[in-house]
Coordinates of C-alpha atoms in Angstrom, one line a residue:
X1 CA 70.8 168.1 90.7
X2 CA 73.6 165.5 90.4
X3 CA 73.8 164.0 87.0
X4 CA 73.3 160.2 86.7
X5 CA 76.7 158.7 85.9
X6 CA 76.9 156.8 82.6
X7 CA 76.9 153.0 83.0
X8 CA 80.4 151.5 82.6
X9 CA 80.7 148.0 81.1
X10 CA 83.4 145.6 82.1
X11 CA 86.3 145.1 79.7
X12 CA 85.1 141.5 79.1
X13 CA 81.7 142.8 78.2
X14 CA 83.0 145.3 75.7
X15 CA 85.3 142.8 74.1
X16 CA 82.4 140.3 73.8
X17 CA 80.0 142.9 72.3
X18 CA 82.5 144.2 69.8
X19 CA 84.4 141.1 68.7
X20 CA 84.1 141.1 64.9
X21 CA 84.2 137.3 64.8
X22 CA 81.1 137.0 67.0
X23 CA 78.0 135.8 65.0
X24 CA 75.2 138.3 64.5
X25 CA 72.5 137.4 67.0
X26 CA 70.3 140.5 66.5
X27 CA 66.8 139.6 67.6
X28 CA 65.1 141.4 64.8
X29 CA 65.8 141.5 61.1
X30 CA 66.2 137.8 60.5
X31 CA 64.0 134.7 60.3
X32 CA 63.4 132.5 63.4
X33 CA 65.4 129.7 61.8
X34 CA 68.3 132.1 61.2
X35 CA 68.1 133.5 64.7
X36 CA 68.2 130.1 66.3
X37 CA 71.1 129.1 64.0
X38 CA 73.1 132.2 64.7
X39 CA 72.5 131.9 68.5
X40 CA 73.8 128.3 68.4
X41 CA 76.8 129.5 66.4
X42 CA 77.5 132.1 69.1
X43 CA 77.8 129.4 71.7
X44 CA 80.2 127.5 69.5
X45 CA 82.2 130.7 69.0
X46 CA 82.4 131.3 72.8
X47 CA 83.2 127.7 73.7
X48 CA 86.3 126.9 75.7
X49 CA 87.8 123.7 76.9
X50 CA 84.9 121.5 78.1
X51 CA 85.0 120.4 81.7
X52 CA 85.5 116.6 82.1
X53 CA 82.5 114.5 83.1
X54 CA 82.2 110.7 83.5
X55 CA 79.1 110.3 81.4
X56 CA 76.5 112.1 79.3
X57 CA 73.3 110.4 78.3
X58 CA 70.1 111.3 76.6
X59 CA 67.1 110.5 78.8
X60 CA 63.3 110.5 78.4
X61 CA 62.1 112.4 81.4
X62 CA 58.4 111.2 81.3
X63 CA 58.1 112.3 77.7
X64 CA 60.4 115.3 77.9
X65 CA 63.8 114.9 76.2
X66 CA 66.7 115.9 78.4
X67 CA 70.5 115.4 78.6
X68 CA 72.0 114.0 81.8
X69 CA 75.5 114.9 82.9
X70 CA 77.2 112.8 85.6
X71 CA 80.6 114.0 86.9
X72 CA 81.6 110.7 88.5
X73 CA 78.9 108.4 87.0
X74 CA 77.0 107.5 90.2
X75 CA 75.5 110.7 91.5
X76 CA 72.2 110.4 93.4
X77 CA 71.6 114.2 93.4
X78 CA 70.9 116.5 90.5
X79 CA 70.3 120.0 89.3
X80 CA 67.4 120.2 86.8
X81 CA 68.5 123.0 84.4
X82 CA 66.4 125.1 82.1
X83 CA 68.2 127.0 79.4
X84 CA 67.6 130.6 78.5
X85 CA 66.7 132.2 75.2
X86 CA 63.4 134.0 75.7
X87 CA 61.5 130.7 75.5
X88 CA 62.1 131.0 71.8
X89 CA 65.8 130.2 71.1
X90 CA 68.5 128.2 72.8
X91 CA 68.6 124.4 73.5
X92 CA 70.6 121.8 75.4
X93 CA 73.4 121.9 72.8
X94 CA 74.0 125.6 73.4
X95 CA 74.3 125.0 77.2
X96 CA 76.4 121.9 76.9
X97 CA 79.6 123.6 78.1
X98 CA 77.8 125.3 80.9
X99 CA 76.2 122.1 82.2
X100 CA 79.5 120.2 82.0
X101 CA 81.1 123.0 84.2
X102 CA 78.2 123.0 86.7
X103 CA 78.4 119.2 87.0
X104 CA 82.1 119.0 87.3
X105 CA 82.5 121.9 89.7
X106 CA 79.6 120.9 92.0
X107 CA 80.0 117.1 92.0
X108 CA 76.3 116.9 91.2
X109 CA 74.5 115.5 88.2
X110 CA 72.9 118.0 85.9
X111 CA 69.7 117.3 83.9
X112 CA 69.4 119.8 81.1
X113 CA 65.8 119.9 79.9
X114 CA 64.8 120.3 76.2
X115 CA 61.4 122.0 76.9
X116 CA 59.2 123.0 74.0
X117 CA 59.8 126.5 72.7
X118 CA 57.6 129.3 71.4
X119 CA 56.2 130.3 69.0
X120 CA 55.5 126.7 67.9
X121 CA 54.5 125.8 71.4
X122 CA 53.0 128.7 73.4
X123 CA 52.6 129.0 77.2
X124 CA 52.2 126.9 79.2
X125 CA 54.1 124.3 77.2
X126 CA 57.5 125.3 78.5
X127 CA 56.5 125.4 82.2
X128 CA 54.5 122.1 81.9
X129 CA 57.6 120.4 80.4
X130 CA 59.8 121.8 83.0
X131 CA 57.5 120.6 85.8
X132 CA 57.2 117.1 84.2
X133 CA 61.0 116.8 84.0
X134 CA 61.4 118.0 87.6
X135 CA 58.9 115.5 88.9
X136 CA 60.7 112.8 86.9
X137 CA 64.0 113.8 88.5
X138 CA 62.4 113.6 91.9
X139 CA 61.5 110.0 91.2
X140 CA 65.1 109.1 90.1
X141 CA 67.3 111.1 92.5
X142 CA 67.5 111.4 96.2
X143 CA 67.7 115.2 96.2
X144 CA 67.2 117.8 93.5
X145 CA 67.6 121.5 92.8
X146 CA 66.2 123.6 89.9
X147 CA 67.9 126.3 88.0
X148 CA 68.0 128.3 84.8
X149 CA 69.1 131.6 83.2
X150 CA 66.8 134.3 81.9
X151 CA 63.7 132.6 80.6
X152 CA 65.1 129.4 82.1
X153 CA 65.3 131.3 85.5
X154 CA 61.6 132.1 85.0
X155 CA 60.8 128.4 84.6
X156 CA 62.9 127.4 87.6
X157 CA 61.2 130.0 89.8
X158 CA 57.7 128.9 88.6
X159 CA 58.7 125.2 89.2
X160 CA 59.8 126.1 92.7
X161 CA 56.3 127.5 93.4
X162 CA 54.6 124.4 92.0
X163 CA 57.0 122.2 94.0
X164 CA 56.1 123.9 97.3
X165 CA 52.4 123.7 96.6
X166 CA 52.5 120.0 95.6
X167 CA 54.9 118.8 98.3
X168 CA 57.9 118.1 96.1
X169 CA 61.0 119.0 98.1
X170 CA 63.7 121.1 96.5
X171 CA 67.1 121.9 98.0
X172 CA 67.9 125.0 96.0
X173 CA 66.7 127.2 93.2
X174 CA 69.6 128.7 91.1
X175 CA 68.1 131.8 89.4
X176 CA 70.4 133.5 86.9
X177 CA 69.1 137.0 86.0
X178 CA 65.6 135.5 85.9
X179 CA 62.6 136.9 84.0
X180 CA 60.0 137.2 86.8
X181 CA 57.3 139.6 85.6
X182 CA 55.5 140.2 82.3
X183 CA 55.0 143.9 82.9
X184 CA 57.1 144.7 79.8
X185 CA 56.2 148.4 79.8
X186 CA 57.0 149.3 83.4
X187 CA 58.7 152.5 84.4
X188 CA 62.1 150.9 85.1
X189 CA 62.1 149.3 81.6
X190 CA 61.4 152.7 80.0
X191 CA 64.1 154.3 82.1
X192 CA 66.5 151.6 80.9
X193 CA 65.9 152.7 77.3
X194 CA 67.0 156.2 78.1
X195 CA 69.8 155.5 80.5
X196 CA 71.4 152.9 78.2
X197 CA 71.3 154.8 75.0
X198 CA 74.8 154.3 73.4
X199 CA 75.9 151.8 76.1
X200 CA 79.3 150.3 75.3
X201 CA 79.3 152.4 72.1
X202 CA 76.1 150.6 70.7
X203 CA 73.4 152.9 69.4
X204 CA 70.0 151.9 70.6
X205 CA 71.2 149.4 73.2
X206 CA 68.5 150.3 75.7
X207 CA 65.7 150.5 73.1
X208 CA 66.7 147.2 71.6
X209 CA 66.7 145.5 75.0
X210 CA 63.2 146.8 75.7
X211 CA 61.9 145.8 72.3
X212 CA 63.2 142.2 72.8
X213 CA 61.4 142.0 76.2
X214 CA 58.1 143.0 74.5
X215 CA 58.6 140.6 71.7
X216 CA 59.4 137.5 73.7
X217 CA 56.3 138.0 75.8
X218 CA 54.2 138.3 72.6
X219 CA 55.8 135.0 71.4
X220 CA 55.6 133.1 74.6
X221 CA 52.2 134.3 76.1
X222 CA 50.3 136.1 73.4
X223 CA 47.2 136.5 75.6
X224 CA 48.0 139.5 77.9
X225 CA 45.4 138.3 80.4
X226 CA 47.4 135.1 81.1
X227 CA 50.7 136.9 81.7
X228 CA 49.6 137.7 85.2
X229 CA 49.4 134.0 86.1
X230 CA 52.0 132.9 88.6
X231 CA 53.4 130.3 86.1
X232 CA 54.2 133.2 83.8
X233 CA 55.1 135.9 86.3
X234 CA 56.3 134.3 89.5
X235 CA 57.0 137.7 91.0
X236 CA 53.2 138.2 91.3
X237 CA 52.7 135.1 93.5
X238 CA 50.5 135.7 96.5
X239 CA 53.1 134.3 98.9
X240 CA 56.8 133.3 98.8
X241 CA 56.7 131.5 102.1
X242 CA 58.0 128.0 102.1
X243 CA 60.0 128.2 98.9
X244 CA 63.3 126.5 98.4
X245 CA 66.5 128.5 99.3
X246 CA 67.8 130.6 96.4
X247 CA 71.2 131.5 94.9
X248 CA 70.6 134.5 92.6
X249 CA 73.1 135.8 90.0
X250 CA 72.5 139.3 88.6
X251 CA 74.3 141.5 86.0
X252 CA 74.6 145.2 86.6
X253 CA 73.8 146.3 83.1
X254 CA 70.8 144.1 82.5
X255 CA 67.3 145.2 81.9
X256 CA 66.2 142.3 84.1
X257 CA 68.4 143.3 87.0
X258 CA 65.6 145.2 88.9
X259 CA 63.1 142.4 88.8
X260 CA 65.7 139.9 89.9
X261 CA 66.5 142.2 92.9
X262 CA 62.8 142.5 93.7
X263 CA 62.4 138.7 93.5
X264 CA 65.2 138.2 95.9
X265 CA 63.7 140.8 98.3
X266 CA 60.4 139.0 98.2
X267 CA 62.1 135.7 99.0
X268 CA 64.0 137.3 101.9
X269 CA 60.9 139.0 103.3
X270 CA 59.2 135.6 103.4
X271 CA 62.1 134.1 105.4
X272 CA 63.6 132.2 102.5
X273 CA 67.4 132.0 102.6
X274 CA 68.9 133.9 99.7
X275 CA 72.4 134.6 98.4
X276 CA 72.7 137.2 95.7
X277 CA 75.8 137.5 93.5
X278 CA 75.9 140.8 91.7
X279 CA 78.4 141.2 88.8
X280 CA 79.3 144.9 88.3
X281 CA 80.0 145.9 84.7
X282 CA 78.3 142.8 83.3
X283 CA 75.5 142.4 80.7
X284 CA 72.6 140.0 80.2
X285 CA 73.7 136.7 78.8
X286 CA 77.2 136.6 80.3
X287 CA 76.7 133.5 82.5
X288 CA 77.0 130.7 79.9
X289 CA 80.0 132.3 78.3
X290 CA 82.5 130.4 80.4
X291 CA 84.9 130.2 77.4
X292 CA 85.0 134.0 77.0
X293 CA 84.4 135.7 80.3
X294 CA 86.2 135.5 83.6
X295 CA 83.0 136.6 85.4
X296 CA 81.1 133.7 83.8
X297 CA 83.6 131.3 85.2
X298 CA 83.5 132.9 88.6
X299 CA 79.6 132.9 88.6
X300 CA 79.5 129.2 87.6
X301 CA 82.0 128.3 90.3
X302 CA 80.0 130.2 93.0
X303 CA 76.8 128.6 91.7
X304 CA 78.5 125.1 91.9
X305 CA 79.5 125.8 95.4
X306 CA 76.0 126.6 96.4
X307 CA 74.8 123.4 94.7
X308 CA 77.4 121.3 96.4
X309 CA 76.5 122.6 99.8
X310 CA 72.7 122.2 99.2
X311 CA 72.8 118.8 97.5
X312 CA 75.9 116.9 98.6
X313 CA 76.5 118.4 102.0
X314 CA 72.9 119.1 102.8
X315 CA 73.8 122.4 104.4
X316 CA 72.7 125.2 102.2
X317 CA 71.9 128.8 103.1
X318 CA 70.8 129.6 106.6
X319 CA 67.1 130.2 106.8
X320 CA 66.2 133.9 107.0
X321 CA 69.7 134.9 105.9
X322 CA 70.7 137.0 102.9
X323 CA 74.2 137.5 101.6
X324 CA 75.0 139.9 98.9
X325 CA 78.3 139.5 96.9
X326 CA 79.7 142.3 94.7
X327 CA 76.8 144.6 95.1
X328 CA 76.4 147.3 92.5
X329 CA 75.6 150.9 93.5
X330 CA 74.7 152.7 90.3
X331 CA 71.6 154.9 90.8
X332 CA 69.6 153.9 87.8
X333 CA 66.0 152.8 88.6
X334 CA 65.7 149.2 89.7
X335 CA 62.7 147.0 90.4
X336 CA 60.0 146.2 88.0
X337 CA 56.9 147.8 89.4
X338 CA 54.9 150.3 87.4

């Protein structure tokens, strides 16, 4: 039997993980207040030169606070963005540099949503806020897209399903390594624990990743029975037909990679246009780190291109088509089915 090759991180990922000046953002072993503070400090540490935009304003999106970025000042199209952080940490300040870059590169406005976080506000608070802000954007802009990373990708996918069912048109869903299924003890997750032992020289990398997944679901949706609902686990939706086209960004060495691939496959099977950008060697969380990682800058530029085509040129992905960029081929288990 051929031995499974050890996963190889990109040089940028290694440098990021081992930089001694990077704040300690370990999920366990510190208070929630400290975790949120350290997470915010990490984004300040990773910050580069902010992309220029014409205006930034705080808005009340039907009761949901949000920050609106306009690259020229008069955009009539927008991306509604939901930040990552396991529904527990992260905020619009953390994603400020990212949203500036997306707005400047795409020529579209970006509405960054400050949805309510767990554990103070459990499910479905975050998805309800995300939907409310999206509906507000629909009333104030001619065309809209939704997007988010990780837990924010989960919210974007869930909003896309609601939008289809309620007749709210979306031009694109930008899904960055999205959480799509609450089955936190699936076989692929358990395999990730084993395969990623000692990844990038970090003891317990795989186990820690799995433990975080379990904990965020406990924080966000403490009732296991509700985790199967489509708003929590959009991968379990009965049908994907009629959803907005998708641009999906995935990282090779991410415990969420499999379910992101499966989600893209479900979209493709339903005839939804999909473009998948795989980033070999990369880790979960790389996308907003535009000040530290070349792959992040590339992924944001590609995302902005997809947004520009969908929102400003009104010619997005071709229906029924799928394009895969930079596909990874490592043989570790993918998918998130038991």
